[in-house]
Amino acid sequence: MACPVRSNFGPQDGEQLGEEAGMLYGEYLMLDKILSSQRLLSEQDKRKVHDEHLFIITHQAYELWFKQIIFELDSVRDIFSETLEESQTLEILKRLNRIVLILKVLVDQVMILETMTPLDFMDFRNYLKPASGFQSLQFRLLENKLGVKAENRVKYNRNYTRVFGNDQEALKQIELSEVEPSLALLVERWLERTPGLEVEGFNFWGKYQKAVNLLLDEQRQIAMAEPIENVKEYRLSDLEKRREVYESIFRPEIHDALLNRGERRFSHKALQGAILITFYRDEPRFSQPHQILNLLMDVDSLITKWRYNHVLMVQRMIGSSQLGTGGSSGYQYLRSTLSDRYKVFVDLFNLSTFLIPRSYIPPLTTSMRSQLCLWKNGITEVYDGNRKDGLD
């Protein structure tokens, strides 16, 4: 139950209420602590720098939003960690969408900080040392809980002791966030249980491979009939490259090699599940899972955009050759975090590589369609018999 917030006056006649009416707005939100937490170091040095206040407020706002994102992320991970009921996917969608909207706020918030000029920042920058954004414990936890792996991080950012010093509690939280199942791992396990992948059932993967071979063979015949020799050679060369791309998912050993090199993240079966959901996203049973995959990409995209805006701001404020306040290479380091190595759901971005025209997508069998949904009197009913899939 929400705590009542006391008003100074009654709703009808303006009569003052007693203490029993509840807490004041400021008491409930503990504004005395929040609004008195802006300590300007320049002011203590008797040379108050106006823009230091903006710098502090902006970063405190970031940390509050990070806390909310982690709160939502932990709840989504909790749902994924159990047997997922169909009714719970709507709650996952709602919370992931909330994370996406918060990240959009964080991306735009950089513009507020950019109202400060490089000379303004220089007036108080020395007060920050050795403090650094790298020391944001919550952002590190957020990355780990999403699924950023230590081996994919830039070398400087792997050294926890260097970043967090002797803060044993921070180190303990980071270590825990690295060993507990990340959202990426939980999504991977969920995708591996996608109905329709079973060889003895619908056998989507076998049918998909046949459809791809049929498509490429037909396009090869068209290319061979091309009368202009250089055009024919180009088309045949392009087809051979496309065949190699498809081979990278049809041959598990190639996929595993890409996985070991960090170019892919999901297991072979999880990737199959993601492709299946993408192809049949119009089926009622796969509609919400497809939306979940899109929101996961949105999260990755917005964090990348936030990093990019941050990189541009840092270059604008301190240039590209100066060290960061925490001892890193500053702009050069931040720019290196924009690569795919920091994308958790990079495999979802690359799904379009493996699409085929709708007319080649294997049609659902009667049995598979009944497993996905049953129609009675115009009402969709979720299949309820002996479920062995992970989408229930």
mmCIF file of C-alpha atoms in Angstrom, residues 90-343:
data_model
loop_
_atom_site.group_PDB
_atom_site.id
_atom_site.type_symbol
_atom_site.label_atom_id
_atom_site.label_comp_id
_atom_site.label_asym_id
_atom_site.label_seq_id
_atom_site.Cartn_x
_atom_site.Cartn_y
_atom_site.Cartn_z
ATOM 1 C CA LEU A 90 3.535 -9.027 -20.863
ATOM 2 C CA GLU A 91 5.174 -8.005 -17.574
ATOM 3 C CA ILE A 92 8.615 -8.523 -19.126
ATOM 4 C CA LEU A 93 7.598 -6.338 -22.061
ATOM 5 C CA LYS A 94 6.360 -3.597 -19.740
ATOM 6 C CA ARG A 95 9.558 -3.535 -17.685
ATOM 7 C CA LEU A 96 11.910 -3.753 -20.658
ATOM 8 C CA ASN A 97 10.003 -0.920 -22.297
ATOM 9 C CA ARG A 98 10.440 1.118 -19.110
ATOM 10 C CA ILE A 99 14.204 0.498 -19.246
ATOM 11 C CA VAL A 100 14.227 1.623 -22.892
ATOM 12 C CA LEU A 101 12.385 4.861 -22.059
ATOM 13 C CA ILE A 102 14.774 5.610 -19.186
ATOM 14 C CA LEU A 103 17.766 5.037 -21.465
ATOM 15 C CA LYS A 104 16.284 7.514 -23.952
ATOM 16 C CA VAL A 105 16.200 10.082 -21.146
ATOM 17 C CA LEU A 106 19.867 9.334 -20.354
ATOM 18 C CA VAL A 107 20.866 9.755 -24.005
ATOM 19 C CA ASP A 108 19.171 13.167 -24.163
ATOM 20 C CA GLN A 109 20.544 14.201 -20.785
ATOM 21 C CA VAL A 110 24.038 14.488 -22.288
ATOM 22 C CA MET A 111 22.832 17.565 -24.182
ATOM 23 C CA ILE A 112 22.187 19.367 -20.901
ATOM 24 C CA LEU A 113 25.780 18.788 -19.827
ATOM 25 C CA GLU A 114 26.950 20.119 -23.185
ATOM 26 C CA THR A 115 25.609 23.559 -22.287
ATOM 27 C CA MET A 116 28.832 23.788 -20.266
ATOM 28 C CA THR A 117 31.818 24.986 -22.328
ATOM 29 C CA PRO A 118 35.316 23.428 -22.203
ATOM 30 C CA LEU A 119 36.614 26.521 -20.375
ATOM 31 C CA ASP A 120 33.792 26.208 -17.839
ATOM 32 C CA PHE A 121 34.760 22.588 -17.222
ATOM 33 C CA MET A 122 38.443 23.459 -16.927
ATOM 34 C CA ASP A 123 37.595 25.817 -14.062
ATOM 35 C CA PHE A 124 36.793 22.875 -11.771
ATOM 36 C CA ARG A 125 38.161 19.768 -13.519
ATOM 37 C CA ASN A 126 41.174 19.471 -11.226
ATOM 38 C CA TYR A 127 38.861 19.103 -8.237
ATOM 39 C CA LEU A 128 37.557 15.823 -9.705
ATOM 40 C CA LYS A 129 40.863 13.945 -9.724
ATOM 41 C CA PRO A 130 41.184 11.025 -9.205
ATOM 42 C CA ALA A 131 37.384 10.576 -9.359
ATOM 43 C CA SER A 132 36.139 9.233 -12.685
ATOM 44 C CA GLY A 133 33.020 7.951 -14.374
ATOM 45 C CA PHE A 134 34.790 4.582 -14.571
ATOM 46 C CA GLN A 135 34.154 4.358 -10.842
ATOM 47 C CA SER A 136 30.385 4.221 -11.272
ATOM 48 C CA LEU A 137 29.647 0.958 -9.503
ATOM 49 C CA GLN A 138 26.043 0.925 -10.679
ATOM 50 C CA PHE A 139 26.939 1.236 -14.367
ATOM 51 C CA ARG A 140 29.419 -1.626 -14.010
ATOM 52 C CA LEU A 141 26.742 -3.736 -12.299
ATOM 53 C CA LEU A 142 24.249 -2.797 -15.009
ATOM 54 C CA GLU A 143 26.659 -3.994 -17.724
ATOM 55 C CA ASN A 144 27.403 -7.250 -15.905
ATOM 56 C CA LYS A 145 23.744 -7.981 -15.217
ATOM 57 C CA LEU A 146 22.962 -7.430 -18.903
ATOM 58 C CA GLY A 147 25.775 -9.772 -19.914
ATOM 59 C CA VAL A 148 28.909 -7.793 -20.856
ATOM 60 C CA LYS A 149 31.719 -10.328 -20.392
ATOM 61 C CA ALA A 150 35.029 -9.480 -18.755
ATOM 62 C CA GLU A 151 37.024 -10.853 -21.715
ATOM 63 C CA ASN A 152 35.244 -8.455 -24.075
ATOM 64 C CA ARG A 153 36.131 -5.375 -22.063
ATOM 65 C CA VAL A 154 38.944 -3.023 -22.987
ATOM 66 C CA LYS A 155 42.004 -3.889 -20.885
ATOM 67 C CA TYR A 156 41.914 -0.805 -18.618
ATOM 68 C CA ASN A 157 38.332 -1.427 -17.600
ATOM 69 C CA ARG A 158 39.031 -5.015 -16.462
ATOM 70 C CA ASN A 159 41.171 -3.961 -13.503
ATOM 71 C CA TYR A 160 38.628 -3.640 -10.687
ATOM 72 C CA THR A 161 41.161 -2.870 -7.978
ATOM 73 C CA ARG A 162 42.570 -0.017 -10.033
ATOM 74 C CA VAL A 163 39.111 1.401 -10.666
ATOM 75 C CA PHE A 164 37.453 0.871 -7.276
ATOM 76 C CA GLY A 165 40.505 0.926 -5.011
ATOM 77 C CA ASN A 166 39.973 -0.666 -1.612
ATOM 78 C CA ASP A 167 36.186 -0.554 -1.679
ATOM 79 C CA GLN A 168 35.659 -4.171 -0.684
ATOM 80 C CA GLU A 169 31.869 -3.912 -0.785
ATOM 81 C CA ALA A 170 32.006 -2.652 -4.381
ATOM 82 C CA LEU A 171 34.373 -5.463 -5.368
ATOM 83 C CA LYS A 172 32.088 -8.007 -3.712
ATOM 84 C CA GLN A 173 29.032 -6.720 -5.606
ATOM 85 C CA ILE A 174 30.932 -6.810 -8.901
ATOM 86 C CA GLU A 175 32.126 -10.366 -8.331
ATOM 87 C CA LEU A 176 28.581 -11.466 -7.514
ATOM 88 C CA SER A 177 27.206 -9.780 -10.651
ATOM 89 C CA GLU A 178 29.726 -11.704 -12.740
ATOM 90 C CA VAL A 179 28.825 -15.161 -11.418
ATOM 91 C CA GLU A 180 25.037 -14.836 -11.206
ATOM 92 C CA PRO A 181 23.093 -15.511 -14.450
ATOM 93 C CA SER A 182 23.023 -12.430 -16.665
ATOM 94 C CA LEU A 183 19.978 -11.412 -18.697
ATOM 95 C CA ALA A 184 21.810 -12.529 -21.851
ATOM 96 C CA LEU A 185 22.366 -16.026 -20.432
ATOM 97 C CA LEU A 186 18.762 -16.334 -19.261
ATOM 98 C CA VAL A 187 17.458 -15.191 -22.662
ATOM 99 C CA GLU A 188 19.779 -17.695 -24.332
ATOM 100 C CA ARG A 189 18.352 -20.562 -22.248
ATOM 101 C CA TRP A 190 14.831 -19.336 -23.013
ATOM 102 C CA LEU A 191 15.486 -19.271 -26.765
ATOM 103 C CA GLU A 192 16.963 -22.776 -26.673
ATOM 104 C CA ARG A 193 13.544 -24.055 -25.580
ATOM 105 C CA THR A 194 11.626 -22.448 -28.454
ATOM 106 C CA PRO A 195 8.909 -24.850 -29.674
ATOM 107 C CA GLY A 196 9.427 -26.104 -33.217
ATOM 108 C CA LEU A 197 13.159 -26.783 -33.031
ATOM 109 C CA GLU A 198 12.749 -30.450 -32.130
ATOM 110 C CA VAL A 199 13.932 -32.756 -34.930
ATOM 111 C CA GLU A 200 11.184 -35.254 -34.151
ATOM 112 C CA GLY A 201 8.585 -32.476 -34.262
ATOM 113 C CA PHE A 202 8.282 -29.552 -36.661
ATOM 114 C CA ASN A 203 12.060 -29.655 -37.289
ATOM 115 C CA PHE A 204 12.263 -25.994 -38.299
ATOM 116 C CA TRP A 205 16.035 -26.031 -38.688
ATOM 117 C CA GLY A 206 16.048 -28.896 -41.179
ATOM 118 C CA LYS A 207 13.262 -27.301 -43.219
ATOM 119 C CA TYR A 208 14.924 -23.881 -43.086
ATOM 120 C CA GLN A 209 18.192 -25.330 -44.403
ATOM 121 C CA LYS A 210 16.354 -26.961 -47.325
ATOM 122 C CA ALA A 211 14.589 -23.658 -48.082
ATOM 123 C CA VAL A 212 17.910 -21.766 -48.136
ATOM 124 C CA ASN A 213 19.497 -24.344 -50.464
ATOM 125 C CA LEU A 214 16.480 -24.153 -52.779
ATOM 126 C CA LEU A 215 16.658 -20.338 -52.836
ATOM 127 C CA LEU A 216 20.386 -20.261 -53.587
ATOM 128 C CA ASP A 217 20.121 -22.989 -56.251
ATOM 129 C CA GLU A 218 17.338 -21.110 -58.046
ATOM 130 C CA GLN A 219 19.323 -17.864 -57.907
ATOM 131 C CA ARG A 220 22.365 -19.690 -59.246
ATOM 132 C CA GLN A 221 20.374 -20.905 -62.238
ATOM 133 C CA ILE A 222 19.265 -17.329 -62.924
ATOM 134 C CA ALA A 223 22.872 -16.113 -62.645
ATOM 135 C CA MET A 224 24.132 -18.833 -65.005
ATOM 136 C CA ALA A 225 21.639 -17.671 -67.629
ATOM 137 C CA GLU A 226 23.077 -14.135 -67.560
ATOM 138 C CA PRO A 227 24.460 -13.396 -71.045
ATOM 139 C CA ILE A 228 26.919 -10.697 -69.961
ATOM 140 C CA GLU A 229 29.974 -12.512 -68.653
ATOM 141 C CA ASN A 230 31.239 -9.984 -66.081
ATOM 142 C CA VAL A 231 27.727 -9.557 -64.638
ATOM 143 C CA LYS A 232 27.381 -13.338 -64.424
ATOM 144 C CA GLU A 233 30.707 -13.649 -62.600
ATOM 145 C CA TYR A 234 29.701 -10.949 -60.141
ATOM 146 C CA ARG A 235 26.389 -12.639 -59.373
ATOM 147 C CA LEU A 236 27.980 -16.048 -58.947
ATOM 148 C CA SER A 237 30.642 -14.602 -56.662
ATOM 149 C CA ASP A 238 27.969 -12.852 -54.597
ATOM 150 C CA LEU A 239 25.978 -16.091 -54.318
ATOM 151 C CA GLU A 240 29.053 -17.973 -53.127
ATOM 152 C CA LYS A 241 29.609 -15.396 -50.384
ATOM 153 C CA ARG A 242 25.981 -15.658 -49.319
ATOM 154 C CA ARG A 243 26.239 -19.437 -49.206
ATOM 155 C CA GLU A 244 29.262 -19.113 -46.903
ATOM 156 C CA VAL A 245 27.278 -16.807 -44.622
ATOM 157 C CA TYR A 246 24.493 -19.362 -44.307
ATOM 158 C CA GLU A 247 27.051 -22.138 -43.777
ATOM 159 C CA SER A 248 28.244 -20.238 -40.698
ATOM 160 C CA ILE A 249 24.923 -21.027 -38.999
ATOM 161 C CA PHE A 250 24.231 -24.426 -40.536
ATOM 162 C CA ARG A 251 27.600 -25.866 -39.528
ATOM 163 C CA PRO A 252 27.877 -25.887 -35.703
ATOM 164 C CA GLU A 253 31.683 -26.028 -35.797
ATOM 165 C CA ILE A 254 31.849 -22.708 -37.673
ATOM 166 C CA HIS A 255 29.358 -21.140 -35.259
ATOM 167 C CA ASP A 256 31.378 -22.367 -32.280
ATOM 168 C CA ALA A 257 34.565 -20.912 -33.763
ATOM 169 C CA LEU A 258 32.841 -17.523 -34.129
ATOM 170 C CA LEU A 259 31.551 -17.920 -30.575
ATOM 171 C CA ASN A 260 35.084 -18.512 -29.273
ATOM 172 C CA ARG A 261 36.316 -15.418 -31.127
ATOM 173 C CA GLY A 262 33.587 -13.310 -29.524
ATOM 174 C CA GLU A 263 31.884 -12.562 -32.848
ATOM 175 C CA ARG A 264 28.740 -14.343 -31.683
ATOM 176 C CA ARG A 265 27.150 -14.577 -28.248
ATOM 177 C CA PHE A 266 24.267 -17.079 -28.338
ATOM 178 C CA SER A 267 24.595 -20.850 -28.467
ATOM 179 C CA HIS A 268 23.788 -22.520 -31.792
ATOM 180 C CA LYS A 269 20.355 -23.652 -30.593
ATOM 181 C CA ALA A 270 19.482 -20.251 -29.105
ATOM 182 C CA LEU A 271 20.293 -18.623 -32.447
ATOM 183 C CA GLN A 272 17.978 -21.125 -34.127
ATOM 184 C CA GLY A 273 15.209 -20.145 -31.719
ATOM 185 C CA ALA A 274 15.696 -16.442 -32.418
ATOM 186 C CA ILE A 275 15.500 -17.031 -36.186
ATOM 187 C CA LEU A 276 12.362 -19.158 -35.796
ATOM 188 C CA ILE A 277 10.634 -16.479 -33.699
ATOM 189 C CA THR A 278 11.615 -13.827 -36.268
ATOM 190 C CA PHE A 279 10.135 -15.827 -39.159
ATOM 191 C CA TYR A 280 6.858 -16.660 -37.414
ATOM 192 C CA ARG A 281 6.444 -13.457 -35.406
ATOM 193 C CA ASP A 282 2.913 -12.990 -36.780
ATOM 194 C CA GLU A 283 1.775 -16.139 -34.969
ATOM 195 C CA PRO A 284 0.016 -15.178 -31.706
ATOM 196 C CA ARG A 285 2.345 -17.340 -29.610
ATOM 197 C CA PHE A 286 5.480 -15.672 -31.007
ATOM 198 C CA SER A 287 4.240 -12.078 -31.097
ATOM 199 C CA GLN A 288 5.337 -11.141 -27.578
ATOM 200 C CA PRO A 289 8.639 -13.086 -27.739
ATOM 201 C CA HIS A 290 9.441 -11.160 -30.924
ATOM 202 C CA GLN A 291 8.684 -7.881 -29.153
ATOM 203 C CA ILE A 292 11.016 -8.946 -26.331
ATOM 204 C CA LEU A 293 13.835 -9.526 -28.826
ATOM 205 C CA ASN A 294 13.243 -6.073 -30.320
ATOM 206 C CA LEU A 295 13.336 -4.410 -26.895
ATOM 207 C CA LEU A 296 16.604 -6.182 -26.061
ATOM 208 C CA MET A 297 18.092 -4.683 -29.217
ATOM 209 C CA ASP A 298 16.716 -1.288 -28.203
ATOM 210 C CA VAL A 299 18.514 -1.567 -24.855
ATOM 211 C CA ASP A 300 21.799 -2.365 -26.619
ATOM 212 C CA SER A 301 21.269 0.421 -29.166
ATOM 213 C CA LEU A 302 20.512 3.078 -26.571
ATOM 214 C CA ILE A 303 23.464 2.180 -24.363
ATOM 215 C CA THR A 304 25.673 2.428 -27.468
ATOM 216 C CA LYS A 305 24.117 5.801 -28.309
ATOM 217 C CA TRP A 306 24.712 6.971 -24.741
ATOM 218 C CA ARG A 307 28.352 5.881 -24.989
ATOM 219 C CA TYR A 308 28.673 7.661 -28.341
ATOM 220 C CA ASN A 309 27.192 10.921 -27.030
ATOM 221 C CA HIS A 310 29.468 10.648 -24.005
ATOM 222 C CA VAL A 311 32.500 10.136 -26.257
ATOM 223 C CA LEU A 312 31.658 13.222 -28.294
ATOM 224 C CA MET A 313 31.133 15.271 -25.145
ATOM 225 C CA VAL A 314 34.485 14.146 -23.687
ATOM 226 C CA GLN A 315 36.292 14.997 -26.923
ATOM 227 C CA ARG A 316 34.618 18.383 -26.917
ATOM 228 C CA MET A 317 35.532 19.058 -23.276
ATOM 229 C CA ILE A 318 39.114 17.738 -23.045
ATOM 230 C CA GLY A 319 40.112 16.910 -26.621
ATOM 231 C CA SER A 320 41.427 13.566 -27.851
ATOM 232 C CA SER A 321 44.952 13.560 -26.414
ATOM 233 C CA GLN A 322 44.470 14.293 -22.703
ATOM 234 C CA LEU A 323 44.142 11.584 -20.055
ATOM 235 C CA GLY A 324 40.853 11.092 -18.247
ATOM 236 C CA THR A 325 40.576 12.159 -14.618
ATOM 237 C CA GLY A 326 40.730 8.510 -13.515
ATOM 238 C CA GLY A 327 43.995 7.786 -15.310
ATOM 239 C CA SER A 328 42.586 6.184 -18.470
ATOM 240 C CA SER A 329 43.353 7.411 -21.975
ATOM 241 C CA GLY A 330 40.142 9.445 -21.824
ATOM 242 C CA TYR A 331 38.617 9.937 -25.256
ATOM 243 C CA GLN A 332 40.641 7.113 -26.858
ATOM 244 C CA TYR A 333 39.457 4.627 -24.252
ATOM 245 C CA LEU A 334 35.823 5.687 -24.477
ATOM 246 C CA ARG A 335 35.863 5.469 -28.273
ATOM 247 C CA SER A 336 37.035 1.852 -28.023
ATOM 248 C CA THR A 337 33.867 0.942 -26.066
ATOM 249 C CA LEU A 338 31.680 1.687 -29.104
ATOM 250 C CA SER A 339 32.598 -1.565 -30.865
ATOM 251 C CA ASP A 340 30.427 -4.683 -31.021
ATOM 252 C CA ARG A 341 32.428 -6.217 -28.179
ATOM 253 C CA TYR A 342 30.238 -4.216 -25.770
ATOM 254 C CA LYS A 343 26.956 -5.198 -27.454
#
